[in-house]
One Martini backbone bead per residue (centre of mass of N, CA, C, O) as a GRO file, in nm:
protein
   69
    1UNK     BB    1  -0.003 -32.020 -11.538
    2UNK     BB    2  -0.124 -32.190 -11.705
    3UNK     BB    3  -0.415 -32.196 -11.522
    4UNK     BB    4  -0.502 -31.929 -11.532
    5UNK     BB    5  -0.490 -31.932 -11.859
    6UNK     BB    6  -0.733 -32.172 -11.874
    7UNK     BB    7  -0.932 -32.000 -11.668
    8UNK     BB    8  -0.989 -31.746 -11.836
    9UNK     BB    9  -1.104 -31.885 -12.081
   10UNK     BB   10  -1.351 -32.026 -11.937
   11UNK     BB   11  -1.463 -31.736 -11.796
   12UNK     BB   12  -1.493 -31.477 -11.951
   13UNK     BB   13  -1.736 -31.568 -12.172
   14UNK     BB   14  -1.961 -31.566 -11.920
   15UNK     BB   15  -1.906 -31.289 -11.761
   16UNK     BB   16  -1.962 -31.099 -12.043
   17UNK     BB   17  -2.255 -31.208 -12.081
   18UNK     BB   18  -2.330 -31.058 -11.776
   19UNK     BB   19  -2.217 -30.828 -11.854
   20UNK     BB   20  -2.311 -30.446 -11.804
   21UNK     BB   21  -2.351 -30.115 -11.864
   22UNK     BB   22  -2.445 -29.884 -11.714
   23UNK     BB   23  -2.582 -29.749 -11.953
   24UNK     BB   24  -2.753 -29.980 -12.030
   25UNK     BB   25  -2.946 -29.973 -11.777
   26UNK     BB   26  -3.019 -29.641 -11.758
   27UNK     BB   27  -2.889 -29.475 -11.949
   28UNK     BB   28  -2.790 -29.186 -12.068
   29UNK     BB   29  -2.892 -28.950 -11.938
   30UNK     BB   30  -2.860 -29.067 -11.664
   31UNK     BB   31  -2.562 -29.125 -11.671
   32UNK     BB   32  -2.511 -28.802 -11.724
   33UNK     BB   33  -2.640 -28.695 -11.447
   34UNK     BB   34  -2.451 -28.845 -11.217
   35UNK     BB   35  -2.175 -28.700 -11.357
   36UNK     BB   36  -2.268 -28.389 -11.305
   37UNK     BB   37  -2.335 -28.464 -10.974
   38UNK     BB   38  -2.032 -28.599 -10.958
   39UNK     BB   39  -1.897 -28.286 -11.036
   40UNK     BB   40  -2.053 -28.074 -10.863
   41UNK     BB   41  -1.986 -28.196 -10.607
   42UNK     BB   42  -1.672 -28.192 -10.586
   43UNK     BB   43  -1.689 -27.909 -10.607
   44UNK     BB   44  -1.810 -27.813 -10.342
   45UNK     BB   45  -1.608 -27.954 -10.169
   46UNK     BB   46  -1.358 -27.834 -10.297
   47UNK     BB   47  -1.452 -27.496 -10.187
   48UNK     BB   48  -1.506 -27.604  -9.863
   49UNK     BB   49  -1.234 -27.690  -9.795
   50UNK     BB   50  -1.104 -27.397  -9.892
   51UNK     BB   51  -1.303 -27.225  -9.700
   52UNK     BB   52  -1.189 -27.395  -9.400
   53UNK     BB   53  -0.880 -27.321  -9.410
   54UNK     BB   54  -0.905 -27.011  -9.440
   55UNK     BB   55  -1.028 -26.980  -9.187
   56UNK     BB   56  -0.816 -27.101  -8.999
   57UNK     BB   57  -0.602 -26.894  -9.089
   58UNK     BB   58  -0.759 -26.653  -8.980
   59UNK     BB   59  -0.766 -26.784  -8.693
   60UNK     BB   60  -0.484 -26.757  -8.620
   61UNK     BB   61  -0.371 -26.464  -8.720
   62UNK     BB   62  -0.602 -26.340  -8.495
   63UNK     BB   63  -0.473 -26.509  -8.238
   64UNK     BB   64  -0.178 -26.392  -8.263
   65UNK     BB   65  -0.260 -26.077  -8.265
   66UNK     BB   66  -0.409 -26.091  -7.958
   67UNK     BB   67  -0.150 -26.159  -7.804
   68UNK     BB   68   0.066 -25.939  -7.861
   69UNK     BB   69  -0.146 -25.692  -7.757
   0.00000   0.00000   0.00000
């Protein structure tokens, strides 16, 4: 335990110095646009996820209903 947290005491100023934060690279307008852009794909994925599940369940229906005639 003692080693531990005597190599993060020594390692950690280290690491601090070299990480820098996404916006700080890319800049804020651009961090902002892949954010709304990753907020966007992930709501048209779910969706699309959601009137995939829609329509097998209408198929199912359809199907169910087909063989019963």
């Amino acid at each position: 335990m003692i080693a531990i947290i005597s190599c993060s005491k020594i390692l950690l100023p280290k690491m601090k110095s070299k990480m820098v934060m996404c916006h700080e690279k890319i800049g804020w307008t651009r961090a902002v646009y892949l954010v709304a852009w990753a907020i966007a794909i992930s709501i048209i994925l779910g969706a699309v996820g959601r009137l995939a599940i829609n329509l097998a369940k209408a198929y199912a229906i359809m199907k169910k209903a087909n063989h019963k005639g």
